Amino acid sequence: MDKFMQAAIDEAKLGLQEGGIPIGAVLVYNNNIIGRGHNRRVQLGSPILHGEMDALTNAGRRPAKIYRESVLYTTLSPCMMCTGAILFFGIPIVVIGENTNFMGEEELLRSRGVKIEIADSEECKSLMRDFIVARPELWNEDISI
């Protein structure tokens, strides 16, 4: 397993342990994690703090050049909101743990020149599958259903 995807999975597990939704992400620049996060909508009562958004927030203020040379690792295919942030910051590569339980806006990202890599991680799949079965109402809220 790629060490950066493993870091994103570790973030997802942390979110689950905190009573939240198990989605994690890390932002990598020059082979170093500069931002990490997990979905904290439940924990903080936030309508927008998905894993990718938390990782970007925790990366802090950076010159635009940094984002345009970074890679975002996320355990789940990015939703429309997170896709917008990826496009806004010009992140050129997104590595996705899985897109079986939820297919986000991968085609939009591709259409805008973002390289998408699918890790097809069984661990990511089972984390989300088990969560969706256990907490469907929370999952539906997270994806605005």
PDB file of C-alpha atoms in Angstrom, residues 4-143:
ATOM      1  CA  PHE A   4       0.233   8.349   1.420  1.00  0.00           C
ATOM      2  CA  MET A   5      -2.941   6.346   0.820  1.00  0.00           C
ATOM      3  CA  GLN A   6      -2.266   4.605   4.118  1.00  0.00           C
ATOM      4  CA  ALA A   7      -2.070   8.022   5.800  1.00  0.00           C
ATOM      5  CA  ALA A   8      -5.457   8.910   4.277  1.00  0.00           C
ATOM      6  CA  ILE A   9      -6.884   5.597   5.531  1.00  0.00           C
ATOM      7  CA  ASP A  10      -5.490   6.325   8.990  1.00  0.00           C
ATOM      8  CA  GLU A  11      -7.308   9.666   8.901  1.00  0.00           C
ATOM      9  CA  ALA A  12     -10.541   7.917   7.870  1.00  0.00           C
ATOM     10  CA  LYS A  13     -10.231   5.510  10.784  1.00  0.00           C
ATOM     11  CA  LEU A  14      -9.622   8.425  13.142  1.00  0.00           C
ATOM     12  CA  GLY A  15     -12.822  10.056  11.915  1.00  0.00           C
ATOM     13  CA  LEU A  16     -14.752   6.855  12.544  1.00  0.00           C
ATOM     14  CA  GLN A  17     -13.278   6.549  16.056  1.00  0.00           C
ATOM     15  CA  GLU A  18     -14.445  10.112  16.747  1.00  0.00           C
ATOM     16  CA  GLY A  19     -18.012   9.172  15.792  1.00  0.00           C
ATOM     17  CA  GLY A  20     -17.818  10.657  12.299  1.00  0.00           C
ATOM     18  CA  ILE A  21     -17.780   9.455   8.726  1.00  0.00           C
ATOM     19  CA  PRO A  22     -14.709   7.395   7.696  1.00  0.00           C
ATOM     20  CA  ILE A  23     -13.291   9.474   4.876  1.00  0.00           C
ATOM     21  CA  GLY A  24      -9.716  10.721   5.038  1.00  0.00           C
ATOM     22  CA  ALA A  25      -7.355  12.691   2.844  1.00  0.00           C
ATOM     23  CA  VAL A  26      -3.791  13.952   2.694  1.00  0.00           C
ATOM     24  CA  LEU A  27      -2.216  16.640   0.527  1.00  0.00           C
ATOM     25  CA  VAL A  28       1.308  15.788  -0.611  1.00  0.00           C
ATOM     26  CA  TYR A  29       3.923  18.218  -1.927  1.00  0.00           C
ATOM     27  CA  ASN A  30       7.493  17.212  -2.768  1.00  0.00           C
ATOM     28  CA  ASN A  31       6.865  13.750  -1.326  1.00  0.00           C
ATOM     29  CA  ASN A  32       5.834  15.218   2.055  1.00  0.00           C
ATOM     30  CA  ILE A  33       2.394  15.452   3.634  1.00  0.00           C
ATOM     31  CA  ILE A  34       1.597  19.142   4.055  1.00  0.00           C
ATOM     32  CA  GLY A  35      -2.037  18.713   5.065  1.00  0.00           C
ATOM     33  CA  ARG A  36      -4.055  15.859   6.475  1.00  0.00           C
ATOM     34  CA  GLY A  37      -7.658  15.596   7.492  1.00  0.00           C
ATOM     35  CA  HIS A  38     -10.805  13.568   7.808  1.00  0.00           C
ATOM     36  CA  ASN A  39     -14.501  14.165   7.519  1.00  0.00           C
ATOM     37  CA  ARG A  40     -15.444  16.139  10.652  1.00  0.00           C
ATOM     38  CA  ARG A  41     -18.963  17.246   9.787  1.00  0.00           C
ATOM     39  CA  VAL A  42     -20.431  15.341  12.723  1.00  0.00           C
ATOM     40  CA  GLN A  43     -17.703  16.173  15.222  1.00  0.00           C
ATOM     41  CA  LEU A  44     -17.763  19.924  14.537  1.00  0.00           C
ATOM     42  CA  GLY A  45     -21.314  20.342  13.270  1.00  0.00           C
ATOM     43  CA  SER A  46     -19.901  21.625   9.977  1.00  0.00           C
ATOM     44  CA  PRO A  47     -21.861  21.408   6.728  1.00  0.00           C
ATOM     45  CA  ILE A  48     -18.685  21.410   4.601  1.00  0.00           C
ATOM     46  CA  LEU A  49     -15.826  19.735   6.458  1.00  0.00           C
ATOM     47  CA  HIS A  50     -15.368  16.682   4.255  1.00  0.00           C
ATOM     48  CA  GLY A  51     -12.017  14.873   4.405  1.00  0.00           C
ATOM     49  CA  GLU A  52     -10.548  16.720   1.435  1.00  0.00           C
ATOM     50  CA  MET A  53     -11.711  20.087   2.750  1.00  0.00           C
ATOM     51  CA  ASP A  54     -10.188  19.326   6.170  1.00  0.00           C
ATOM     52  CA  ALA A  55      -6.853  18.334   4.600  1.00  0.00           C
ATOM     53  CA  LEU A  56      -6.790  21.567   2.568  1.00  0.00           C
ATOM     54  CA  THR A  57      -7.692  23.592   5.644  1.00  0.00           C
ATOM     55  CA  ASN A  58      -4.935  21.930   7.641  1.00  0.00           C
ATOM     56  CA  ALA A  59      -2.421  22.573   4.852  1.00  0.00           C
ATOM     57  CA  GLY A  60      -2.910  26.251   5.647  1.00  0.00           C
ATOM     58  CA  ARG A  61      -2.190  29.218   3.449  1.00  0.00           C
ATOM     59  CA  ARG A  62       0.223  28.301   0.682  1.00  0.00           C
ATOM     60  CA  PRO A  63       1.335  29.938  -2.532  1.00  0.00           C
ATOM     61  CA  ALA A  64      -0.779  28.797  -5.474  1.00  0.00           C
ATOM     62  CA  LYS A  65       2.305  27.120  -6.979  1.00  0.00           C
ATOM     63  CA  ILE A  66       2.383  24.640  -4.081  1.00  0.00           C
ATOM     64  CA  TYR A  67      -1.181  23.450  -4.745  1.00  0.00           C
ATOM     65  CA  ARG A  68      -0.494  23.206  -8.478  1.00  0.00           C
ATOM     66  CA  GLU A  69       2.411  20.840  -7.746  1.00  0.00           C
ATOM     67  CA  SER A  70       0.674  18.710  -5.109  1.00  0.00           C
ATOM     68  CA  VAL A  71      -1.139  15.380  -5.103  1.00  0.00           C
ATOM     69  CA  LEU A  72      -4.336  14.821  -3.137  1.00  0.00           C
ATOM     70  CA  TYR A  73      -4.934  11.339  -1.738  1.00  0.00           C
ATOM     71  CA  THR A  74      -8.488  10.625  -0.642  1.00  0.00           C
ATOM     72  CA  THR A  75     -10.126   7.428   0.526  1.00  0.00           C
ATOM     73  CA  LEU A  76     -13.326   8.075  -1.443  1.00  0.00           C
ATOM     74  CA  SER A  77     -14.168   9.578  -4.824  1.00  0.00           C
ATOM     75  CA  PRO A  78     -14.565  13.363  -4.338  1.00  0.00           C
ATOM     76  CA  CYS A  79     -18.046  14.876  -4.189  1.00  0.00           C
ATOM     77  CA  MET A  80     -19.026  17.995  -6.130  1.00  0.00           C
ATOM     78  CA  MET A  81     -17.918  20.334  -3.319  1.00  0.00           C
ATOM     79  CA  CYS A  82     -14.500  18.739  -2.920  1.00  0.00           C
ATOM     80  CA  THR A  83     -14.105  18.555  -6.691  1.00  0.00           C
ATOM     81  CA  GLY A  84     -14.699  22.310  -6.823  1.00  0.00           C
ATOM     82  CA  ALA A  85     -11.941  22.866  -4.272  1.00  0.00           C
ATOM     83  CA  ILE A  86      -9.546  20.615  -6.208  1.00  0.00           C
ATOM     84  CA  LEU A  87     -10.245  22.585  -9.382  1.00  0.00           C
ATOM     85  CA  PHE A  88     -10.075  25.946  -7.604  1.00  0.00           C
ATOM     86  CA  PHE A  89      -6.623  25.204  -6.209  1.00  0.00           C
ATOM     87  CA  GLY A  90      -5.399  23.591  -9.426  1.00  0.00           C
ATOM     88  CA  ILE A  91      -4.369  20.306  -7.825  1.00  0.00           C
ATOM     89  CA  PRO A  92      -3.212  18.255 -10.827  1.00  0.00           C
ATOM     90  CA  ILE A  93      -3.376  14.684  -9.471  1.00  0.00           C
ATOM     91  CA  VAL A  94      -5.930  12.965  -7.255  1.00  0.00           C
ATOM     92  CA  VAL A  95      -5.405   9.427  -5.993  1.00  0.00           C
ATOM     93  CA  ILE A  96      -8.724   7.858  -4.963  1.00  0.00           C
ATOM     94  CA  GLY A  97      -8.918   4.933  -2.570  1.00  0.00           C
ATOM     95  CA  GLU A  98     -12.230   3.694  -3.931  1.00  0.00           C
ATOM     96  CA  ASN A  99     -15.178   4.706  -6.068  1.00  0.00           C
ATOM     97  CA  THR A 100     -17.433   1.667  -5.615  1.00  0.00           C
ATOM     98  CA  ASN A 101     -19.530   2.891  -2.683  1.00  0.00           C
ATOM     99  CA  PHE A 102     -19.730   6.408  -4.088  1.00  0.00           C
ATOM    100  CA  MET A 103     -18.814   7.752  -7.512  1.00  0.00           C
ATOM    101  CA  GLY A 104     -18.005  11.427  -7.230  1.00  0.00           C
ATOM    102  CA  GLU A 105     -17.161  13.925  -9.920  1.00  0.00           C
ATOM    103  CA  GLU A 106     -14.240  12.086 -11.492  1.00  0.00           C
ATOM    104  CA  GLU A 107     -15.352  12.849 -15.036  1.00  0.00           C
ATOM    105  CA  LEU A 108     -15.506  16.573 -14.272  1.00  0.00           C
ATOM    106  CA  LEU A 109     -12.001  16.424 -12.835  1.00  0.00           C
ATOM    107  CA  ARG A 110     -10.721  14.547 -15.888  1.00  0.00           C
ATOM    108  CA  SER A 111     -12.449  16.989 -18.229  1.00  0.00           C
ATOM    109  CA  ARG A 112     -10.508  19.802 -16.553  1.00  0.00           C
ATOM    110  CA  GLY A 113      -7.154  18.048 -16.930  1.00  0.00           C
ATOM    111  CA  VAL A 114      -6.825  16.472 -13.487  1.00  0.00           C
ATOM    112  CA  LYS A 115      -5.108  13.091 -13.545  1.00  0.00           C
ATOM    113  CA  ILE A 116      -7.137  10.522 -11.599  1.00  0.00           C
ATOM    114  CA  GLU A 117      -5.634   7.345 -10.184  1.00  0.00           C
ATOM    115  CA  ILE A 118      -7.901   4.731  -8.608  1.00  0.00           C
ATOM    116  CA  ALA A 119      -6.183   2.667  -5.898  1.00  0.00           C
ATOM    117  CA  ASP A 120      -9.189   0.288  -5.670  1.00  0.00           C
ATOM    118  CA  SER A 121      -8.396  -0.349  -2.003  1.00  0.00           C
ATOM    119  CA  GLU A 122     -10.346  -3.142  -0.340  1.00  0.00           C
ATOM    120  CA  GLU A 123      -9.757  -1.458   3.021  1.00  0.00           C
ATOM    121  CA  CYS A 124     -11.317   1.790   1.777  1.00  0.00           C
ATOM    122  CA  LYS A 125     -14.252  -0.123   0.314  1.00  0.00           C
ATOM    123  CA  SER A 126     -14.959  -2.061   3.492  1.00  0.00           C
ATOM    124  CA  LEU A 127     -14.647   1.034   5.719  1.00  0.00           C
ATOM    125  CA  MET A 128     -17.311   2.828   3.684  1.00  0.00           C
ATOM    126  CA  ARG A 129     -19.523  -0.200   3.056  1.00  0.00           C
ATOM    127  CA  ASP A 130     -19.642  -1.053   6.748  1.00  0.00           C
ATOM    128  CA  PHE A 131     -20.335   2.557   7.681  1.00  0.00           C
ATOM    129  CA  ILE A 132     -23.136   2.963   5.127  1.00  0.00           C
ATOM    130  CA  VAL A 133     -24.833  -0.193   6.429  1.00  0.00           C
ATOM    131  CA  ALA A 134     -24.457   0.896  10.063  1.00  0.00           C
ATOM    132  CA  ARG A 135     -25.370   4.586   9.633  1.00  0.00           C
ATOM    133  CA  PRO A 136     -27.326   5.108   6.386  1.00  0.00           C
ATOM    134  CA  GLU A 137     -29.034   8.264   7.667  1.00  0.00           C
ATOM    135  CA  LEU A 138     -25.692   9.918   8.425  1.00  0.00           C
ATOM    136  CA  TRP A 139     -24.237   8.827   5.100  1.00  0.00           C
ATOM    137  CA  ASN A 140     -27.261  10.231   3.222  1.00  0.00           C
ATOM    138  CA  GLU A 141     -26.888  13.517   5.079  1.00  0.00           C
ATOM    139  CA  ASP A 142     -23.208  13.683   4.151  1.00  0.00           C
ATOM    140  CA  ILE A 143     -23.894  13.310   0.447  1.00  0.00           C
TER     141      ILE A 143
END
